[in-house]
mmCIF file with all atom_site columns, C-alpha atoms in Angstrom:
data_model
loop_
_atom_site.group_PDB
_atom_site.id
_atom_site.type_symbol
_atom_site.label_atom_id
_atom_site.label_alt_id
_atom_site.label_comp_id
_atom_site.label_asym_id
_atom_site.label_entity_id
_atom_site.label_seq_id
_atom_site.pdbx_PDB_ins_code
_atom_site.Cartn_x
_atom_site.Cartn_y
_atom_site.Cartn_z
_atom_site.occupancy
_atom_site.B_iso_or_equiv
_atom_site.pdbx_formal_charge
_atom_site.auth_seq_id
_atom_site.auth_comp_id
_atom_site.auth_asym_id
_atom_site.auth_atom_id
_atom_site.pdbx_PDB_model_num
ATOM 1   C CA . MET X 1 1   ? 88.365 28.367 119.033 1.00 55.00 ? 1   MET X CA 1
ATOM 2   C CA . ARG X 1 2   ? 87.617 26.250 115.189 1.00 57.00 ? 2   ARG X CA 1
ATOM 3   C CA . TYR X 1 3   ? 84.462 27.306 113.474 1.00 58.00 ? 3   TYR X CA 1
ATOM 4   C CA . ASP X 1 4   ? 82.330 24.970 111.430 1.00 67.00 ? 4   ASP X CA 1
ATOM 5   C CA . LYS X 1 5   ? 82.726 24.765 107.966 1.00 67.00 ? 5   LYS X CA 1
ATOM 6   C CA . GLY X 1 6   ? 80.998 28.043 106.311 1.00 71.00 ? 6   GLY X CA 1
ATOM 7   C CA . HIS X 1 7   ? 81.083 29.912 109.752 1.00 78.00 ? 7   HIS X CA 1
ATOM 8   C CA . LYS X 1 8   ? 83.340 32.597 107.988 1.00 87.00 ? 8   LYS X CA 1
ATOM 9   C CA . ASP X 1 9   ? 80.954 32.739 104.415 1.00 88.00 ? 9   ASP X CA 1
ATOM 10  C CA . GLU X 1 10  ? 77.852 33.395 106.725 1.00 94.00 ? 10  GLU X CA 1
ATOM 11  C CA . THR X 1 11  ? 79.397 35.790 109.412 1.00 94.00 ? 11  THR X CA 1
ATOM 12  C CA . ARG X 1 12  ? 80.258 37.686 105.930 1.00 95.00 ? 12  ARG X CA 1
ATOM 13  C CA . ARG X 1 13  ? 76.950 37.752 104.898 1.00 96.00 ? 13  ARG X CA 1
ATOM 14  C CA . HIS X 1 14  ? 75.348 38.289 108.443 1.00 96.00 ? 14  HIS X CA 1
ATOM 15  C CA . ILE X 1 15  ? 77.656 41.980 108.161 1.00 97.00 ? 15  ILE X CA 1
ATOM 16  C CA . LEU X 1 16  ? 76.622 42.642 104.554 1.00 97.00 ? 16  LEU X CA 1
ATOM 17  C CA . ASP X 1 17  ? 73.080 42.600 106.016 1.00 96.00 ? 17  ASP X CA 1
ATOM 18  C CA . VAL X 1 18  ? 73.440 44.628 108.555 1.00 97.00 ? 18  VAL X CA 1
ATOM 19  C CA . ALA X 1 19  ? 75.459 47.122 106.745 1.00 97.00 ? 19  ALA X CA 1
ATOM 20  C CA . SER X 1 20  ? 73.180 46.929 103.880 1.00 97.00 ? 20  SER X CA 1
ATOM 21  C CA . ALA X 1 21  ? 69.991 47.788 105.752 1.00 96.00 ? 21  ALA X CA 1
ATOM 22  C CA . GLN X 1 22  ? 71.712 50.237 107.886 1.00 97.00 ? 22  GLN X CA 1
ATOM 23  C CA . PHE X 1 23  ? 72.962 52.289 105.013 1.00 97.00 ? 23  PHE X CA 1
ATOM 24  C CA . ARG X 1 24  ? 69.430 52.330 103.169 1.00 96.00 ? 24  ARG X CA 1
ATOM 25  C CA . GLU X 1 25  ? 67.931 53.616 106.577 1.00 96.00 ? 25  GLU X CA 1
ATOM 26  C CA . SER X 1 26  ? 70.633 56.054 107.871 1.00 96.00 ? 26  SER X CA 1
ATOM 27  C CA . GLY X 1 27  ? 73.051 56.865 104.712 1.00 96.00 ? 27  GLY X CA 1
ATOM 28  C CA . ILE X 1 28  ? 76.564 55.619 104.284 1.00 97.00 ? 28  ILE X CA 1
ATOM 29  C CA . ALA X 1 29  ? 77.935 58.798 105.984 1.00 96.00 ? 29  ALA X CA 1
ATOM 30  C CA . ALA X 1 30  ? 75.767 58.154 109.355 1.00 97.00 ? 30  ALA X CA 1
ATOM 31  C CA . VAL X 1 31  ? 76.699 54.563 109.764 1.00 97.00 ? 31  VAL X CA 1
ATOM 32  C CA . GLY X 1 32  ? 79.910 53.979 111.581 1.00 96.00 ? 32  GLY X CA 1
ATOM 33  C CA . LEU X 1 33  ? 81.694 50.690 111.460 1.00 96.00 ? 33  LEU X CA 1
ATOM 34  C CA . ALA X 1 34  ? 81.116 50.174 115.251 1.00 96.00 ? 34  ALA X CA 1
ATOM 35  C CA . GLY X 1 35  ? 77.699 50.654 115.136 1.00 97.00 ? 35  GLY X CA 1
ATOM 36  C CA . ILE X 1 36  ? 77.590 47.732 112.108 1.00 97.00 ? 36  ILE X CA 1
ATOM 37  C CA . MET X 1 37  ? 79.630 45.420 114.354 1.00 97.00 ? 37  MET X CA 1
ATOM 38  C CA . SER X 1 38  ? 77.567 45.947 117.110 1.00 97.00 ? 38  SER X CA 1
ATOM 39  C CA . GLU X 1 39  ? 74.455 45.263 115.947 1.00 97.00 ? 39  GLU X CA 1
ATOM 40  C CA . ALA X 1 40  ? 75.986 42.211 114.124 1.00 96.00 ? 40  ALA X CA 1
ATOM 41  C CA . GLY X 1 41  ? 76.728 41.083 117.425 1.00 95.00 ? 41  GLY X CA 1
ATOM 42  C CA . LEU X 1 42  ? 80.622 41.098 116.648 1.00 95.00 ? 42  LEU X CA 1
ATOM 43  C CA . THR X 1 43  ? 83.498 43.378 117.849 1.00 92.00 ? 43  THR X CA 1
ATOM 44  C CA . ASN X 1 44  ? 85.042 45.819 115.763 1.00 92.00 ? 44  ASN X CA 1
ATOM 45  C CA . GLY X 1 45  ? 88.386 43.729 114.933 1.00 90.00 ? 45  GLY X CA 1
ATOM 46  C CA . ALA X 1 46  ? 86.473 40.868 113.355 1.00 92.00 ? 46  ALA X CA 1
ATOM 47  C CA . PHE X 1 47  ? 85.734 43.654 110.746 1.00 95.00 ? 47  PHE X CA 1
ATOM 48  C CA . TYR X 1 48  ? 89.301 43.245 109.289 1.00 94.00 ? 48  TYR X CA 1
ATOM 49  C CA . SER X 1 49  ? 88.992 39.503 108.806 1.00 92.00 ? 49  SER X CA 1
ATOM 50  C CA . HIS X 1 50  ? 86.067 39.869 106.317 1.00 94.00 ? 50  HIS X CA 1
ATOM 51  C CA . PHE X 1 51  ? 86.819 43.278 104.638 1.00 96.00 ? 51  PHE X CA 1
ATOM 52  C CA . ALA X 1 52  ? 89.748 45.914 103.935 1.00 96.00 ? 52  ALA X CA 1
ATOM 53  C CA . SER X 1 53  ? 88.034 49.209 104.858 1.00 96.00 ? 53  SER X CA 1
ATOM 54  C CA . LYS X 1 54  ? 84.475 50.450 104.802 1.00 97.00 ? 54  LYS X CA 1
ATOM 55  C CA . GLU X 1 55  ? 84.654 51.754 101.540 1.00 97.00 ? 55  GLU X CA 1
ATOM 56  C CA . ASP X 1 56  ? 85.327 48.121 100.419 1.00 97.00 ? 56  ASP X CA 1
ATOM 57  C CA . LEU X 1 57  ? 82.071 47.400 102.230 1.00 97.00 ? 57  LEU X CA 1
ATOM 58  C CA . VAL X 1 58  ? 80.051 50.003 100.504 1.00 97.00 ? 58  VAL X CA 1
ATOM 59  C CA . ARG X 1 59  ? 81.211 48.265 97.464  1.00 97.00 ? 59  ARG X CA 1
ATOM 60  C CA . GLU X 1 60  ? 80.370 44.920 98.347  1.00 96.00 ? 60  GLU X CA 1
ATOM 61  C CA . VAL X 1 61  ? 76.593 46.281 99.762  1.00 97.00 ? 61  VAL X CA 1
ATOM 62  C CA . LEU X 1 62  ? 75.896 48.034 96.825  1.00 95.00 ? 62  LEU X CA 1
ATOM 63  C CA . THR X 1 63  ? 77.137 44.698 94.455  1.00 96.00 ? 63  THR X CA 1
ATOM 64  C CA . ASP X 1 64  ? 74.941 42.366 96.637  1.00 96.00 ? 64  ASP X CA 1
ATOM 65  C CA . ALA X 1 65  ? 71.923 44.772 97.110  1.00 94.00 ? 65  ALA X CA 1
ATOM 66  C CA . LEU X 1 66  ? 71.657 45.242 93.609  1.00 94.00 ? 66  LEU X CA 1
ATOM 67  C CA . THR X 1 67  ? 72.368 42.170 92.337  1.00 95.00 ? 67  THR X CA 1
ATOM 68  C CA . ARG X 1 68  ? 69.410 40.951 94.540  1.00 92.00 ? 68  ARG X CA 1
ATOM 69  C CA . ARG X 1 69  ? 67.336 43.960 92.949  1.00 91.00 ? 69  ARG X CA 1
ATOM 70  C CA . GLU X 1 70  ? 68.334 42.575 89.256  1.00 91.00 ? 70  GLU X CA 1
ATOM 71  C CA . GLU X 1 71  ? 67.860 38.820 90.108  1.00 93.00 ? 71  GLU X CA 1
ATOM 72  C CA . ARG X 1 72  ? 64.277 40.077 90.948  1.00 89.00 ? 72  ARG X CA 1
ATOM 73  C CA . HIS X 1 73  ? 63.849 42.233 87.545  1.00 87.00 ? 73  HIS X CA 1
ATOM 74  C CA . LYS X 1 74  ? 65.073 39.136 85.908  1.00 91.00 ? 74  LYS X CA 1
ATOM 75  C CA . ALA X 1 75  ? 62.394 36.746 87.821  1.00 92.00 ? 75  ALA X CA 1
ATOM 76  C CA . ASN X 1 76  ? 59.798 38.874 86.479  1.00 88.00 ? 76  ASN X CA 1
ATOM 77  C CA . LEU X 1 77  ? 61.208 39.039 83.021  1.00 85.00 ? 77  LEU X CA 1
ATOM 78  C CA . GLU X 1 78  ? 60.852 34.928 82.938  1.00 91.00 ? 78  GLU X CA 1
ATOM 79  C CA . ASN X 1 79  ? 58.135 35.150 84.681  1.00 92.00 ? 79  ASN X CA 1
ATOM 80  C CA . GLY X 1 80  ? 56.115 37.186 82.514  1.00 89.00 ? 80  GLY X CA 1
ATOM 81  C CA . VAL X 1 81  ? 55.297 39.624 85.152  1.00 90.00 ? 81  VAL X CA 1
ATOM 82  C CA . ALA X 1 82  ? 54.490 43.086 83.332  1.00 90.00 ? 82  ALA X CA 1
ATOM 83  C CA . LEU X 1 83  ? 56.599 45.998 83.783  1.00 93.00 ? 83  LEU X CA 1
ATOM 84  C CA . GLU X 1 84  ? 53.592 48.143 84.967  1.00 94.00 ? 84  GLU X CA 1
ATOM 85  C CA . THR X 1 85  ? 53.415 45.674 87.926  1.00 94.00 ? 85  THR X CA 1
ATOM 86  C CA . THR X 1 86  ? 57.050 46.325 88.779  1.00 93.00 ? 86  THR X CA 1
ATOM 87  C CA . ILE X 1 87  ? 56.625 50.101 88.541  1.00 96.00 ? 87  ILE X CA 1
ATOM 88  C CA . ARG X 1 88  ? 53.545 50.280 90.803  1.00 96.00 ? 88  ARG X CA 1
ATOM 89  C CA . ASP X 1 89  ? 55.532 47.713 93.355  1.00 95.00 ? 89  ASP X CA 1
ATOM 90  C CA . TYR X 1 90  ? 58.622 49.953 93.387  1.00 95.00 ? 90  TYR X CA 1
ATOM 91  C CA . LEU X 1 91  ? 56.056 52.845 93.782  1.00 97.00 ? 91  LEU X CA 1
ATOM 92  C CA . SER X 1 92  ? 54.181 51.585 96.550  1.00 97.00 ? 92  SER X CA 1
ATOM 93  C CA . THR X 1 93  ? 53.923 53.435 100.007 1.00 98.00 ? 93  THR X CA 1
ATOM 94  C CA . ARG X 1 94  ? 55.114 50.105 101.191 1.00 97.00 ? 94  ARG X CA 1
ATOM 95  C CA . HIS X 1 95  ? 58.388 50.693 99.572  1.00 97.00 ? 95  HIS X CA 1
ATOM 96  C CA . ARG X 1 96  ? 58.380 54.014 100.299 1.00 97.00 ? 96  ARG X CA 1
ATOM 97  C CA . ASP X 1 97  ? 58.086 53.604 103.950 1.00 97.00 ? 97  ASP X CA 1
ATOM 98  C CA . ARG X 1 98  ? 60.479 50.319 104.052 1.00 96.00 ? 98  ARG X CA 1
ATOM 99  C CA . ALA X 1 99  ? 64.027 52.222 102.993 1.00 94.00 ? 99  ALA X CA 1
ATOM 100 C CA . GLY X 1 100 ? 65.991 49.824 105.166 1.00 93.00 ? 100 GLY X CA 1
ATOM 101 C CA . THR X 1 101 ? 65.173 46.939 102.838 1.00 92.00 ? 101 THR X CA 1
ATOM 102 C CA . GLY X 1 102 ? 64.307 48.795 99.788  1.00 93.00 ? 102 GLY X CA 1
ATOM 103 C CA . CYS X 1 103 ? 65.999 50.013 96.620  1.00 94.00 ? 103 CYS X CA 1
ATOM 104 C CA . PRO X 1 104 ? 69.595 50.712 97.342  1.00 94.00 ? 104 PRO X CA 1
ATOM 105 C CA . THR X 1 105 ? 69.690 53.090 94.432  1.00 95.00 ? 105 THR X CA 1
ATOM 106 C CA . ALA X 1 106 ? 66.802 55.279 95.595  1.00 95.00 ? 106 ALA X CA 1
ATOM 107 C CA . ALA X 1 107 ? 68.305 55.158 99.158  1.00 95.00 ? 107 ALA X CA 1
ATOM 108 C CA . LEU X 1 108 ? 71.960 55.913 98.286  1.00 96.00 ? 108 LEU X CA 1
ATOM 109 C CA . VAL X 1 109 ? 72.436 57.658 95.236  1.00 95.00 ? 109 VAL X CA 1
ATOM 110 C CA . ALA X 1 110 ? 73.189 60.940 96.290  1.00 94.00 ? 110 ALA X CA 1
ATOM 111 C CA . GLU X 1 111 ? 75.953 59.820 98.299  1.00 96.00 ? 111 GLU X CA 1
ATOM 112 C CA . ILE X 1 112 ? 77.227 57.304 95.866  1.00 96.00 ? 112 ILE X CA 1
ATOM 113 C CA . ALA X 1 113 ? 78.035 60.070 93.655  1.00 94.00 ? 113 ALA X CA 1
ATOM 114 C CA . ARG X 1 114 ? 80.899 61.077 96.057  1.00 95.00 ? 114 ARG X CA 1
ATOM 115 C CA . HIS X 1 115 ? 82.417 57.968 96.659  1.00 97.00 ? 115 HIS X CA 1
ATOM 116 C CA . PRO X 1 116 ? 85.884 56.800 94.946  1.00 97.00 ? 116 PRO X CA 1
ATOM 117 C CA . LYS X 1 117 ? 85.706 55.613 91.229  1.00 97.00 ? 117 LYS X CA 1
ATOM 118 C CA . ALA X 1 118 ? 85.664 51.961 91.898  1.00 96.00 ? 118 ALA X CA 1
ATOM 119 C CA . THR X 1 119 ? 82.644 52.237 93.857  1.00 97.00 ? 119 THR X CA 1
ATOM 120 C CA . ARG X 1 120 ? 81.095 54.459 91.454  1.00 97.00 ? 120 ARG X CA 1
ATOM 121 C CA . ASP X 1 121 ? 82.337 51.880 88.720  1.00 97.00 ? 121 ASP X CA 1
ATOM 122 C CA . ALA X 1 122 ? 80.587 48.796 90.759  1.00 96.00 ? 122 ALA X CA 1
ATOM 123 C CA . PHE X 1 123 ? 77.236 51.133 91.261  1.00 97.00 ? 123 PHE X CA 1
ATOM 124 C CA . THR X 1 124 ? 77.436 51.716 87.206  1.00 97.00 ? 124 THR X CA 1
ATOM 125 C CA . GLY X 1 125 ? 77.859 48.505 86.156  1.00 97.00 ? 125 GLY X CA 1
ATOM 126 C CA . LYS X 1 126 ? 74.977 46.977 88.292  1.00 96.00 ? 126 LYS X CA 1
ATOM 127 C CA . VAL X 1 127 ? 72.470 49.743 87.360  1.00 96.00 ? 127 VAL X CA 1
ATOM 128 C CA . SER X 1 128 ? 73.462 49.536 83.687  1.00 97.00 ? 128 SER X CA 1
ATOM 129 C CA . ASP X 1 129 ? 72.408 45.453 84.012  1.00 95.00 ? 129 ASP X CA 1
ATOM 130 C CA . ILE X 1 130 ? 69.199 46.778 85.692  1.00 95.00 ? 130 ILE X CA 1
ATOM 131 C CA . LEU X 1 131 ? 68.124 49.362 82.885  1.00 96.00 ? 131 LEU X CA 1
ATOM 132 C CA . THR X 1 132 ? 68.949 46.622 80.298  1.00 95.00 ? 132 THR X CA 1
ATOM 133 C CA . LEU X 1 133 ? 66.349 44.460 81.869  1.00 93.00 ? 133 LEU X CA 1
ATOM 134 C CA . VAL X 1 134 ? 63.955 46.801 82.299  1.00 94.00 ? 134 VAL X CA 1
ATOM 135 C CA . ALA X 1 135 ? 64.309 47.690 78.322  1.00 95.00 ? 135 ALA X CA 1
ATOM 136 C CA . GLU X 1 136 ? 63.765 43.839 77.693  1.00 92.00 ? 136 GLU X CA 1
ATOM 137 C CA . GLN X 1 137 ? 60.228 44.350 79.393  1.00 91.00 ? 137 GLN X CA 1
ATOM 138 C CA . ILE X 1 138 ? 59.354 47.107 77.142  1.00 92.00 ? 138 ILE X CA 1
ATOM 139 C CA . ARG X 1 139 ? 57.768 45.519 73.953  1.00 85.00 ? 139 ARG X CA 1
ATOM 140 C CA . GLN X 1 140 ? 57.790 48.385 71.887  1.00 89.00 ? 140 GLN X CA 1
ATOM 141 C CA . GLY X 1 141 ? 59.922 50.027 69.576  1.00 93.00 ? 141 GLY X CA 1
ATOM 142 C CA . SER X 1 142 ? 63.914 49.847 68.587  1.00 95.00 ? 142 SER X CA 1
ATOM 143 C CA . ALA X 1 143 ? 66.573 48.466 71.167  1.00 95.00 ? 143 ALA X CA 1
ATOM 144 C CA . ASP X 1 144 ? 67.428 51.896 71.185  1.00 96.00 ? 144 ASP X CA 1
ATOM 145 C CA . ASP X 1 145 ? 63.916 53.179 71.935  1.00 95.00 ? 145 ASP X CA 1
ATOM 146 C CA . ARG X 1 146 ? 63.247 50.811 74.632  1.00 96.00 ? 146 ARG X CA 1
ATOM 147 C CA . ARG X 1 147 ? 66.930 51.389 75.865  1.00 97.00 ? 147 ARG X CA 1
ATOM 148 C CA . ARG X 1 148 ? 65.822 55.079 76.140  1.00 97.00 ? 148 ARG X CA 1
ATOM 149 C CA . LYS X 1 149 ? 62.147 54.381 77.864  1.00 97.00 ? 149 LYS X CA 1
ATOM 150 C CA . ALA X 1 150 ? 64.227 52.338 80.483  1.00 97.00 ? 150 ALA X CA 1
ATOM 151 C CA . ILE X 1 151 ? 66.431 54.780 81.553  1.00 98.00 ? 151 ILE X CA 1
ATOM 152 C CA . THR X 1 152 ? 63.673 57.671 81.849  1.00 97.00 ? 152 THR X CA 1
ATOM 153 C CA . ILE X 1 153 ? 61.337 54.988 83.821  1.00 97.00 ? 153 ILE X CA 1
ATOM 154 C CA . TYR X 1 154 ? 64.109 54.028 86.219  1.00 97.00 ? 154 TYR X CA 1
ATOM 155 C CA . ALA X 1 155 ? 65.049 57.779 86.740  1.00 98.00 ? 155 ALA X CA 1
ATOM 156 C CA . THR X 1 156 ? 61.355 58.665 87.258  1.00 98.00 ? 156 THR X CA 1
ATOM 157 C CA . MET X 1 157 ? 60.869 55.459 89.660  1.00 97.00 ? 157 MET X CA 1
ATOM 158 C CA . VAL X 1 158 ? 64.404 56.336 91.672  1.00 97.00 ? 158 VAL X CA 1
ATOM 159 C CA . GLY X 1 159 ? 63.868 59.942 91.863  1.00 98.00 ? 159 GLY X CA 1
ATOM 160 C CA . ALA X 1 160 ? 59.989 59.991 92.720  1.00 98.00 ? 160 ALA X CA 1
ATOM 161 C CA . LEU X 1 161 ? 60.682 57.499 95.528  1.00 98.00 ? 161 LEU X CA 1
ATOM 162 C CA . GLN X 1 162 ? 63.524 59.885 96.840  1.00 97.00 ? 162 GLN X CA 1
ATOM 163 C CA . LEU X 1 163 ? 61.357 62.747 96.772  1.00 98.00 ? 163 LEU X CA 1
ATOM 164 C CA . SER X 1 164 ? 58.361 61.040 98.207  1.00 98.00 ? 164 SER X CA 1
ATOM 165 C CA . ARG X 1 165 ? 60.661 59.740 101.091 1.00 97.00 ? 165 ARG X CA 1
ATOM 166 C CA . ALA X 1 166 ? 62.136 63.704 101.915 1.00 97.00 ? 166 ALA X CA 1
ATOM 167 C CA . VAL X 1 167 ? 58.793 65.593 102.108 1.00 98.00 ? 167 VAL X CA 1
ATOM 168 C CA . ASN X 1 168 ? 57.131 65.462 105.524 1.00 97.00 ? 168 ASN X CA 1
ATOM 169 C CA . ASP X 1 169 ? 53.705 65.752 103.757 1.00 98.00 ? 169 ASP X CA 1
ATOM 170 C CA . LYS X 1 170 ? 51.978 62.706 103.755 1.00 98.00 ? 170 LYS X CA 1
ATOM 171 C CA . PRO X 1 171 ? 49.174 63.573 100.800 1.00 98.00 ? 171 PRO X CA 1
ATOM 172 C CA . LEU X 1 172 ? 52.116 65.361 98.955  1.00 98.00 ? 172 LEU X CA 1
ATOM 173 C CA . SER X 1 173 ? 53.876 62.069 99.371  1.00 98.00 ? 173 SER X CA 1
ATOM 174 C CA . ASP X 1 174 ? 51.218 59.643 98.093  1.00 98.00 ? 174 ASP X CA 1
ATOM 175 C CA . GLU X 1 175 ? 50.405 62.398 95.033  1.00 98.00 ? 175 GLU X CA 1
ATOM 176 C CA . ILE X 1 176 ? 54.073 61.950 94.053  1.00 98.00 ? 176 ILE X CA 1
ATOM 177 C CA . LEU X 1 177 ? 54.035 58.354 94.351  1.00 98.00 ? 177 LEU X CA 1
ATOM 178 C CA . GLU X 1 178 ? 50.632 58.305 92.039  1.00 98.00 ? 178 GLU X CA 1
ATOM 179 C CA . ASN X 1 179 ? 51.891 60.698 89.595  1.00 98.00 ? 179 ASN X CA 1
ATOM 180 C CA . ALA X 1 180 ? 55.091 59.123 88.810  1.00 98.00 ? 180 ALA X CA 1
ATOM 181 C CA . VAL X 1 181 ? 53.269 55.664 88.292  1.00 98.00 ? 181 VAL X CA 1
ATOM 182 C CA . GLU X 1 182 ? 51.178 57.407 85.792  1.00 98.00 ? 182 GLU X CA 1
ATOM 183 C CA . ALA X 1 183 ? 54.203 58.799 83.943  1.00 97.00 ? 183 ALA X CA 1
ATOM 184 C CA . ALA X 1 184 ? 56.430 55.746 84.036  1.00 97.00 ? 184 ALA X CA 1
ATOM 185 C CA . VAL X 1 185 ? 53.518 53.465 83.105  1.00 96.00 ? 185 VAL X CA 1
ATOM 186 C CA . ALA X 1 186 ? 52.675 55.781 80.180  1.00 95.00 ? 186 ALA X CA 1
ATOM 187 C CA . MET X 1 187 ? 56.229 55.663 78.974  1.00 94.00 ? 187 MET X CA 1
ATOM 188 C CA . ALA X 1 188 ? 56.308 51.933 79.213  1.00 92.00 ? 188 ALA X CA 1
ATOM 189 C CA . ASN X 1 189 ? 53.125 51.767 77.284  1.00 89.00 ? 189 ASN X CA 1
ATOM 190 C CA . GLU X 1 190 ? 54.018 54.310 74.466  1.00 80.00 ? 190 GLU X CA 1
ATOM 191 C CA . GLN X 1 191 ? 53.762 52.904 71.474  1.00 63.00 ? 191 GLN X CA 1
#
């Protein structure tokens, strides 16, 4: 059977999207290739015409999802969106409650620490790019000061989002988000 031009790229994109949502929602270790391919409407054998292994898929998902997040940060920077707006959006209850479409760092960082060097290298490069963009949104201080603040702000955001998702007490979860917003915004506005 012959497929239209671009079919393979579309299929690969579809597998990436399905895997990305499943990984973020359930965790990398909990998601099998059979479940990904079933949800994608494809056979297990089709997987290997797009990816060499599950680890290859994990790297591609991370790179893709973090590139998309990086593009949002770039757009915010280009459009003059304040860092405070980015922080408030990231630490929102909407983001907390939608792990499957949210930040891959907050959803997967603990698992990524146990993955092979190539996967961690891909993750490290993308996180570094995001930190650079956050630093560019900080208006005060030397380049080193802005970088230090960007790391602190991003770590606060990621950690608070993870913690807010982990607790089973909604008022406490909301309180974690609210306090993290205050701390991150204060750091961003610190002179």
